[in-house]
XYZ file of N, CA and C in Angstrom:
429
model
N -79.794 49.204 4.603
C -80.161 48.263 3.560
C -81.539 47.684 3.862
N -82.338 47.554 2.825
C -83.679 47.005 2.960
C -83.609 45.507 3.234
N -84.434 45.067 4.154
C -84.550 43.642 4.429
C -85.882 43.165 3.873
N -85.841 42.072 3.170
C -87.050 41.488 2.615
C -87.528 40.366 3.525
N -88.848 40.323 3.747
C -89.425 39.309 4.619
C -90.189 38.241 3.852
N -90.738 38.624 2.698
C -91.505 37.672 1.902
C -91.245 37.954 0.426
N -90.686 36.980 -0.246
C -90.311 37.095 -1.656
C -91.243 36.220 -2.488
N -91.715 36.781 -3.593
C -92.530 36.025 -4.548
C -91.713 35.838 -5.814
N -91.529 34.597 -6.219
C -90.864 34.321 -7.489
C -91.928 33.849 -8.472
N -92.021 34.566 -9.592
C -92.959 34.208 -10.660
C -92.129 33.578 -11.766
N -92.503 32.372 -12.161
C -91.650 31.677 -13.116
C -92.416 30.913 -14.174
N -91.683 30.608 -15.230
C -92.188 29.734 -16.285
C -91.667 28.332 -15.983
N -92.337 27.332 -16.518
C -91.970 25.958 -16.210
C -91.031 25.396 -17.269
N -89.815 25.896 -17.256
C -88.767 25.390 -18.146
C -87.428 25.588 -17.447
N -86.340 25.419 -18.180
C -85.015 25.543 -17.568
C -84.750 26.944 -17.040
N -85.278 27.984 -17.699
C -85.069 29.341 -17.185
C -85.811 29.513 -15.862
N -86.982 28.920 -15.751
C -87.726 28.977 -14.494
C -86.968 28.307 -13.370
N -86.318 27.208 -13.667
C -85.502 26.492 -12.675
C -84.368 27.398 -12.187
N -83.708 28.098 -13.115
C -82.617 29.013 -12.748
C -83.131 30.165 -11.887
N -84.272 30.717 -12.264
C -84.859 31.829 -11.514
C -85.217 31.357 -10.105
N -85.815 30.185 -9.985
C -86.185 29.649 -8.681
C -84.954 29.421 -7.811
N -83.926 28.880 -8.388
C -82.694 28.624 -7.637
C -82.108 29.931 -7.091
N -82.071 30.955 -7.916
C -81.512 32.239 -7.485
C -82.424 32.935 -6.477
N -83.730 32.823 -6.659
C -84.668 33.427 -5.710
C -84.577 32.734 -4.348
N -84.399 31.427 -4.374
C -84.265 30.701 -3.115
C -83.004 31.148 -2.377
N -81.926 31.376 -3.119
C -80.695 31.887 -2.510
C -80.906 33.251 -1.882
N -81.651 34.119 -2.581
C -81.964 35.437 -2.022
C -82.779 35.299 -0.734
N -83.782 34.443 -0.765
C -84.626 34.241 0.415
C -83.785 33.748 1.595
N -82.874 32.841 1.340
C -82.005 32.338 2.407
C -81.114 33.454 2.946
N -80.558 34.272 2.060
C -79.691 35.379 2.484
C -80.426 36.389 3.354
N -81.693 36.649 3.037
C -82.468 37.620 3.799
C -83.240 36.984 4.960
N -83.239 35.667 5.027
C -84.051 34.997 6.038
C -85.532 35.213 5.764
N -85.872 35.300 4.477
C -87.242 35.610 4.055
C -87.994 34.343 3.676
N -89.309 34.440 3.754
C -90.177 33.368 3.259
C -90.220 33.473 1.740
N -90.305 32.352 1.051
C -90.343 32.331 -0.407
C -91.646 31.699 -0.875
N -92.384 32.426 -1.696
C -93.581 31.892 -2.339
C -93.311 31.805 -3.831
N -93.912 30.819 -4.486
C -93.670 30.555 -5.899
C -94.995 30.625 -6.654
N -94.967 31.287 -7.813
C -96.168 31.430 -8.642
C -95.865 31.083 -10.092
N -96.771 30.321 -10.683
C -96.765 30.110 -12.134
C -98.152 30.487 -12.636
N -98.181 31.280 -13.702
C -99.452 31.715 -14.272
C -99.674 31.009 -15.602
N -100.830 30.375 -15.732
C -101.245 29.765 -16.987
C -102.024 30.829 -17.742
N -101.487 31.259 -18.862
C -102.164 32.294 -19.646
C -103.302 31.674 -20.440
N -104.342 32.471 -20.682
C -105.415 32.013 -21.551
C -104.838 31.784 -22.935
N -105.260 30.728 -23.569
C -104.745 30.388 -24.892
C -105.778 30.773 -25.937
N -105.440 31.738 -26.793
C -106.383 32.062 -27.863
C -106.326 30.997 -28.953
N -107.464 30.667 -29.500
C -107.551 29.696 -30.583
C -108.116 30.421 -31.797
N -107.408 30.307 -32.902
C -107.866 30.964 -34.113
C -108.813 30.031 -34.852
N -109.968 30.548 -35.160
C -110.968 29.769 -35.873
C -111.448 30.615 -37.049
N -110.731 30.507 -38.151
C -111.071 31.337 -39.307
C -110.813 32.793 -38.979
N -111.851 33.591 -39.022
C -111.705 35.012 -38.727
C -111.942 35.323 -37.252
N -112.420 34.347 -36.503
C -112.715 34.567 -35.091
C -111.532 34.170 -34.227
N -111.357 34.900 -33.152
C -110.342 34.559 -32.170
C -111.078 34.216 -30.885
N -110.981 32.959 -30.467
C -111.723 32.497 -29.300
C -110.735 32.062 -28.227
N -111.211 31.971 -26.986
C -110.362 31.419 -25.939
C -110.513 29.897 -25.957
N -109.554 29.222 -25.350
C -109.551 27.756 -25.326
C -110.767 27.230 -24.573
N -111.248 26.068 -24.962
C -112.374 25.469 -24.238
C -112.011 25.254 -22.768
N -113.019 25.281 -21.924
C -112.829 25.161 -20.471
C -112.048 23.905 -20.117
N -112.383 22.760 -20.729
C -111.705 21.518 -20.365
C -110.229 21.556 -20.719
N -109.849 22.209 -21.815
C -108.436 22.343 -22.186
C -107.720 23.239 -21.185
N -108.349 24.327 -20.800
C -107.758 25.238 -19.817
C -107.567 24.519 -18.482
N -108.564 23.761 -18.057
C -108.454 23.025 -16.801
C -107.347 21.979 -16.861
N -107.208 21.340 -18.004
C -106.146 20.345 -18.178
C -104.777 21.015 -18.091
N -104.619 22.174 -18.728
C -103.357 22.915 -18.657
C -103.061 23.367 -17.225
N -104.086 23.815 -16.521
C -103.914 24.219 -15.121
C -103.424 23.049 -14.277
N -104.045 21.892 -14.450
C -103.668 20.710 -13.680
C -102.237 20.285 -13.990
N -101.875 20.246 -15.262
C -100.504 19.892 -15.642
C -99.506 20.876 -15.056
N -99.844 22.161 -15.092
C -98.950 23.184 -14.546
C -98.775 23.009 -13.043
N -99.868 22.742 -12.330
C -99.778 22.522 -10.880
C -98.863 21.343 -10.571
N -99.015 20.260 -11.321
C -98.185 19.074 -11.089
C -96.716 19.360 -11.374
N -96.434 20.036 -12.489
C -95.049 20.380 -12.833
C -94.446 21.318 -11.793
N -95.228 22.300 -11.353
C -94.732 23.252 -10.371
C -94.456 22.572 -9.035
N -95.356 21.691 -8.610
C -95.132 20.957 -7.359
C -93.865 20.104 -7.439
N -93.663 19.446 -8.568
C -92.472 18.606 -8.730
C -91.200 19.461 -8.695
N -91.222 20.586 -9.371
C -90.062 21.486 -9.375
C -89.790 21.998 -7.970
N -90.815 22.434 -7.281
C -90.650 22.978 -5.931
C -90.202 21.903 -4.942
N -90.607 20.667 -5.162
C -90.166 19.566 -4.297
C -88.653 19.394 -4.392
N -88.103 19.595 -5.584
C -86.648 19.508 -5.759
C -85.919 20.555 -4.926
N -86.577 21.683 -4.654
C -85.977 22.775 -3.902
C -86.485 22.821 -2.459
N -87.206 21.780 -2.036
C -87.756 21.661 -0.683
C -88.629 22.850 -0.292
N -89.456 23.285 -1.214
C -90.377 24.392 -0.958
C -91.715 23.798 -0.515
N -92.229 24.305 0.588
C -93.464 23.785 1.173
C -94.647 23.978 0.231
N -95.559 23.021 0.242
C -96.727 23.055 -0.639
C -97.588 24.303 -0.439
N -97.651 24.810 0.788
C -98.485 25.990 1.035
C -97.867 27.278 0.498
N -96.655 27.204 -0.016
C -95.993 28.367 -0.604
C -96.053 28.331 -2.135
N -96.746 27.334 -2.681
C -96.827 27.154 -4.126
C -98.186 27.620 -4.622
N -98.176 28.465 -5.654
C -99.415 29.042 -6.174
C -99.456 28.947 -7.697
N -100.635 28.664 -8.224
C -100.861 28.757 -9.657
C -102.069 29.658 -9.864
N -102.084 30.309 -11.008
C -103.202 31.181 -11.354
C -103.418 31.082 -12.851
N -104.591 31.484 -13.289
C -104.911 31.466 -14.707
C -105.387 32.850 -15.109
N -104.848 33.328 -16.237
C -105.256 34.639 -16.738
C -104.069 35.421 -17.233
N -104.246 36.726 -17.383
C -103.131 37.572 -17.809
C -102.053 37.587 -16.721
N -100.799 37.458 -17.118
C -99.707 37.249 -16.175
C -99.535 38.400 -15.189
N -99.389 39.619 -15.686
C -99.083 40.742 -14.799
C -100.144 40.954 -13.716
N -101.429 41.012 -14.055
C -102.419 41.191 -12.982
C -102.425 40.047 -11.968
N -102.147 38.826 -12.410
C -102.120 37.689 -11.488
C -100.953 37.815 -10.515
N -99.789 38.239 -11.021
C -98.629 38.449 -10.147
C -98.934 39.562 -9.154
N -99.464 40.653 -9.654
C -99.773 41.814 -8.819
C -100.787 41.447 -7.725
N -101.824 40.731 -8.091
C -102.867 40.349 -7.131
C -102.296 39.489 -6.008
N -101.514 38.466 -6.361
C -100.958 37.587 -5.331
C -99.951 38.345 -4.465
N -99.159 39.220 -5.078
C -98.184 40.005 -4.318
C -98.878 40.867 -3.265
N -99.993 41.458 -3.626
C -100.742 42.277 -2.671
C -101.388 41.408 -1.592
N -101.959 40.274 -2.008
C -102.602 39.351 -1.069
C -101.632 38.853 -0.003
N -100.431 38.492 -0.434
C -99.434 37.908 0.466
C -98.530 38.946 1.122
N -98.748 40.213 0.815
C -97.915 41.308 1.326
C -96.433 41.062 1.014
N -96.174 40.884 -0.256
C -94.836 40.582 -0.755
C -93.961 41.834 -0.709
N -92.689 41.661 -0.320
C -91.704 42.751 -0.297
C -90.912 42.836 -1.589
N -90.722 41.690 -2.253
C -89.882 41.613 -3.449
C -90.452 40.577 -4.401
N -90.606 40.975 -5.659
C -91.013 40.045 -6.716
C -89.774 39.741 -7.546
N -89.508 38.472 -7.763
C -88.370 38.039 -8.576
C -88.919 37.325 -9.797
N -88.414 37.698 -10.962
C -88.801 37.021 -12.202
C -87.640 37.036 -13.180
N -87.755 36.211 -14.194
C -86.694 36.102 -15.189
C -86.859 37.132 -16.293
N -85.746 37.471 -16.914
C -85.759 38.399 -18.047
C -84.854 37.845 -19.137
N -85.424 37.697 -20.317
C -84.633 37.308 -21.477
C -84.647 38.474 -22.448
N -83.485 39.038 -22.739
C -83.448 40.153 -23.695
C -84.044 39.724 -25.028
N -84.791 40.621 -25.629
C -85.415 40.337 -26.918
C -84.788 41.222 -27.979
N -84.813 40.736 -29.179
C -84.194 41.460 -30.286
C -85.180 41.553 -31.443
N -84.915 42.469 -32.345
C -85.742 42.619 -33.533
C -87.131 43.118 -33.184
N -88.108 42.629 -33.907
C -89.491 43.070 -33.721
C -89.996 42.749 -32.315
N -89.562 41.631 -31.742
C -90.019 41.247 -30.396
C -89.671 42.309 -29.357
N -88.593 43.055 -29.577
C -88.179 44.087 -28.630
C -89.159 45.258 -28.589
N -90.002 45.392 -29.595
C -90.967 46.491 -29.643
C -92.165 46.262 -28.735
N -92.425 45.023 -28.391
C -93.615 44.695 -27.614
C -93.307 44.703 -26.123
N -94.310 45.012 -25.302
C -94.083 45.066 -23.854
C -93.653 43.707 -23.315
N -92.790 43.733 -22.339
C -92.315 42.525 -21.674
C -93.065 42.388 -20.353
N -93.282 41.178 -19.925
C -93.965 40.935 -18.656
C -93.228 41.634 -17.518
N -91.895 41.507 -17.485
C -91.133 42.080 -16.382
C -91.263 43.604 -16.328
N -91.338 44.263 -17.488
C -91.524 45.715 -17.503
C -92.900 46.091 -16.992
N -93.894 45.313 -17.372
C -95.261 45.548 -16.936
C -95.389 45.342 -15.425
N -94.775 44.298 -14.897
C -94.808 44.037 -13.456
C -94.111 45.171 -12.722
N -92.959 45.585 -13.215
C -92.189 46.656 -12.585
C -92.993 47.946 -12.490
N -93.697 48.288 -13.551
C -94.434 49.550 -13.558
C -95.686 49.511 -12.683
N -96.206 48.320 -12.380
C -97.456 48.217 -11.617
C -97.282 47.730 -10.184
N -96.130 47.196 -9.859
C -95.931 46.583 -8.537
C -95.862 47.646 -7.441
N -96.329 47.261 -6.256
C -96.273 48.125 -5.084
C -95.086 47.757 -4.189
N -94.173 46.960 -4.739
C -92.987 46.552 -3.991
C -91.809 46.516 -4.961
N -90.648 46.149 -4.473
C -89.479 46.033 -5.324
C -89.631 44.849 -6.275
N -89.003 44.990 -7.449
C -89.024 43.935 -8.461
C -87.590 43.689 -8.901
N -87.206 42.438 -8.965
C -85.878 42.056 -9.426
C -86.026 41.155 -10.638
N -85.517 41.618 -11.777
C -85.544 40.825 -13.004
C -84.169 40.209 -13.204
N -84.106 38.895 -13.194
C -82.843 38.184 -13.340
C -82.606 37.842 -14.798
N -81.431 38.169 -15.303
C -81.085 37.839 -16.681
C -80.865 36.340 -16.784
N -81.661 35.704 -17.625
C -81.564 34.243 -17.739
C -81.277 33.797 -19.162
N -81.176 34.713 -20.095
C -80.955 34.348 -21.492
C -79.519 34.327 -21.882
């Protein structure tokens, strides 16, 4: 059986993220692995008539700061050390992949909510991470 030494949990800052973090922490404890936590703030497109622009720098920075504060508060509830908490800004999959390679992650854990109808036709973050990751990926059903 494979033993994991360093697990990265990528989560959203809502109740599903809390569930994913709780389950990832249990996995880390079972394997005696270190647990790192990542939240990615995606660029927010703003529609301006016919143009599609990215959010102004100050709005992006404000969102980053709010996300860092929320993530720190959530991780404090789970007694996760501050040096294991990471935030990034940009497209989700490349940010997860980059940090996983940087930290030499053995297992990436993220949430999966089944989609239905037209939404099921579009790529899911978890599928994209799975196809690009250089380590194991575990998608937890949270929906």
